[in-house]
Coordinates of C-alpha atoms in Angstrom, one line a residue:
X1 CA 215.6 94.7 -67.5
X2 CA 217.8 91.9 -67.7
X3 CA 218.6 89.6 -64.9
X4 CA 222.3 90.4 -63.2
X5 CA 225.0 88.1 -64.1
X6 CA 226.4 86.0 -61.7
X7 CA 229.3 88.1 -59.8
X8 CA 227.6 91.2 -61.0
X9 CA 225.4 93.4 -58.7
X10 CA 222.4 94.8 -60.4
X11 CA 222.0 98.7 -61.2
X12 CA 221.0 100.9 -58.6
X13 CA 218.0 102.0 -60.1
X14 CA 215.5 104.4 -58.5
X15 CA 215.8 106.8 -61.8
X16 CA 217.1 103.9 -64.6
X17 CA 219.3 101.8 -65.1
X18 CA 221.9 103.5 -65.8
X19 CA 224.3 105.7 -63.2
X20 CA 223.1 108.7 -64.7
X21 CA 219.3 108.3 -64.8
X22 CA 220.0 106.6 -61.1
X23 CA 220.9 110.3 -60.0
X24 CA 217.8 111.6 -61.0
X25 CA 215.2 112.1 -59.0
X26 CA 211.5 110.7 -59.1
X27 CA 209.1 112.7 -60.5
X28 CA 205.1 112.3 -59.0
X29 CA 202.0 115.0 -60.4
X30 CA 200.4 117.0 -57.3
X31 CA 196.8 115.7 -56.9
X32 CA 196.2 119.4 -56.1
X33 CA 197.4 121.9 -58.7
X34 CA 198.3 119.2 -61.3
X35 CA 202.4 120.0 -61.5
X36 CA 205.0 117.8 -61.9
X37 CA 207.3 117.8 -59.6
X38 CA 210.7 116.0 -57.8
X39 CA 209.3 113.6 -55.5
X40 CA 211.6 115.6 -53.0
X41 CA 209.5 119.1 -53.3
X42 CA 206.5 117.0 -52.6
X43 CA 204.6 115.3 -49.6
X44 CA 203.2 111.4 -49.8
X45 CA 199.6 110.3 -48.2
X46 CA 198.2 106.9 -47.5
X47 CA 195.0 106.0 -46.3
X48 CA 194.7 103.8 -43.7
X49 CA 191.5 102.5 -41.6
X50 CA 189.8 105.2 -44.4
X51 CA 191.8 108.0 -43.1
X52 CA 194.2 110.1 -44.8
X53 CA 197.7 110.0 -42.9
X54 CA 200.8 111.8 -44.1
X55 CA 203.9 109.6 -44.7
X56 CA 206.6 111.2 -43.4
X57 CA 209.4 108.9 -44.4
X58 CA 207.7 108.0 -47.9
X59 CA 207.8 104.1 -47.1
X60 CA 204.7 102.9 -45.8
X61 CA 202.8 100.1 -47.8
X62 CA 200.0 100.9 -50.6
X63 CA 198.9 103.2 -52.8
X64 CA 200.5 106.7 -52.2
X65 CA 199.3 110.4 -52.9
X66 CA 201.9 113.1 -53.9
X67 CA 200.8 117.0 -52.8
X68 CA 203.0 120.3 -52.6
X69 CA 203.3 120.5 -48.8
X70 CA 200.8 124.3 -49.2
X71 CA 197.3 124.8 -48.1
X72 CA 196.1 126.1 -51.5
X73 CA 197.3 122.8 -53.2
X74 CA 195.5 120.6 -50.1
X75 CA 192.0 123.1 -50.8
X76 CA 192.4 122.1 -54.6
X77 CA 192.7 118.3 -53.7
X78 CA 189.7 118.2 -51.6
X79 CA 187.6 120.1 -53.5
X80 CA 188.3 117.8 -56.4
X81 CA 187.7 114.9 -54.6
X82 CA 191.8 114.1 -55.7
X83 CA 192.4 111.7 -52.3
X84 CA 189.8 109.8 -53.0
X85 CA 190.6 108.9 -56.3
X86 CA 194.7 109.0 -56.1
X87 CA 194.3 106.3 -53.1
X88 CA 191.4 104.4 -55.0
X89 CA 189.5 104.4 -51.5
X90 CA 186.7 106.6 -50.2
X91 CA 189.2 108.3 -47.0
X92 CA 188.2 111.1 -44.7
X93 CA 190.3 114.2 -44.9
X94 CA 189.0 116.1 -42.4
X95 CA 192.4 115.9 -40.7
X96 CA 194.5 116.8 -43.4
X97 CA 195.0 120.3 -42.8
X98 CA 196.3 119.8 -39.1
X99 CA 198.7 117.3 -40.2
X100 CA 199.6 119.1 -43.6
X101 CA 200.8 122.3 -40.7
X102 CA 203.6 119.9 -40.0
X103 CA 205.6 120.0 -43.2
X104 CA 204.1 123.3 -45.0
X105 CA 206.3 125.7 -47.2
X106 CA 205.0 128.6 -49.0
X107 CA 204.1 127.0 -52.6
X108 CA 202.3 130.0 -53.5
X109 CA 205.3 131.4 -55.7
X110 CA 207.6 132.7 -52.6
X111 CA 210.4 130.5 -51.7
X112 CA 210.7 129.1 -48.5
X113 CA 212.9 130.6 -45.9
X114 CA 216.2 129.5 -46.3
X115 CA 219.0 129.1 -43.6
X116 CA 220.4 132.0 -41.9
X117 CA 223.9 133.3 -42.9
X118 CA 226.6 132.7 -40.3
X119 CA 229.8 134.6 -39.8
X120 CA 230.6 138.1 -40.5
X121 CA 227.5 138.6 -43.6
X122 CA 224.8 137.6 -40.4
X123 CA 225.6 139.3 -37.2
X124 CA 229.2 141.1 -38.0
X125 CA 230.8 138.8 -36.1
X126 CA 233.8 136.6 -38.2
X127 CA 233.4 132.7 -37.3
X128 CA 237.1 133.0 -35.9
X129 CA 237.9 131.4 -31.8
X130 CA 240.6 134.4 -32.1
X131 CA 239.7 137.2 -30.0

C-alpha cells in the first residue's frame, strides 16, 4: 500500500483499502470444524504461561486461535491437537471447556436464541404510557 500523502489520512483498512472492502468483515477458519467464518461469529484464544485463555475483547498480544464459541467445535480442536498447532506452542487445555461456557451458542445447526419481542406481538400489551 502506498504511503499517505501529506494532508491526507490513510484508508481505514481492516477489510482493504478501499471504503467498501473496509466494511467487510474479517474472515478467520475454526481450528475445530475447519469453516470459514466472520471473525464476529467466532471466539479468539491465546496462550499464555502455556495455558489456553479466551480473549474476550480480541486484542491481546501474539498469535491468536479462531473457534465457533460450541462444545462440538472445542472436542474437534482438542482431539486434533488444533491449539497446539494454531498458537505454535505446546498449551494445556484442560480449562477450555469451563471458560468456552462463558460465550457458547448453539453451532450445531440451531440458531441461537434471539431477543424477545416487546410490545403487543410478546405479552399483548402495546408499548404505549396511555392507559
Amino acid at each position: 500500500m502506498p504511503d499517505a500523502l501529506p494532508g491526507r489520512a490513510r484508508p481505514f483498512r481492516p477489510g482493504g483499502d478501499t471504503l467498501d472492502q473496509a466494511l467487510i468483515p474479517p474472515v478467520r477458519t475454526c481450528i475445530g470444524c475447519g469453516e470459514r467464518a466472520s471473525a464476529t461469529n467466532l471466539v479468539r484464544w491465546i496462550a499464555r504461561d502455556g495455558i489456553v485463555l479466551l480473549d474476550l475483547r480480541r486484542c491481546e498480544e501474539g498469535r491468536g486461535a479462531w473457534l465457533h464459541p460450541s462444545s462440538q467445535c472445542l472436542e474437534l480442536a482438542v482431539r486434533r491437537r488444533a491449539f497446539a498447532r494454531a498458537l505454535r506452542v505446546q498449551v494445556e487445555v484442560g480449562g477450555a471447556a469451563d471458560q468456552l461456557r462463558l460465550v457458547m451458542t448453539d453451532h450445531e445447526g440451531h440458531p441461537a436464541p434471539g431477543p424477545k419481542e416487546s410490545g403487543l406481538e410478546a405479552d399483548g400489551h402495546p408499548m404505549s404510557t396511555q392507559r
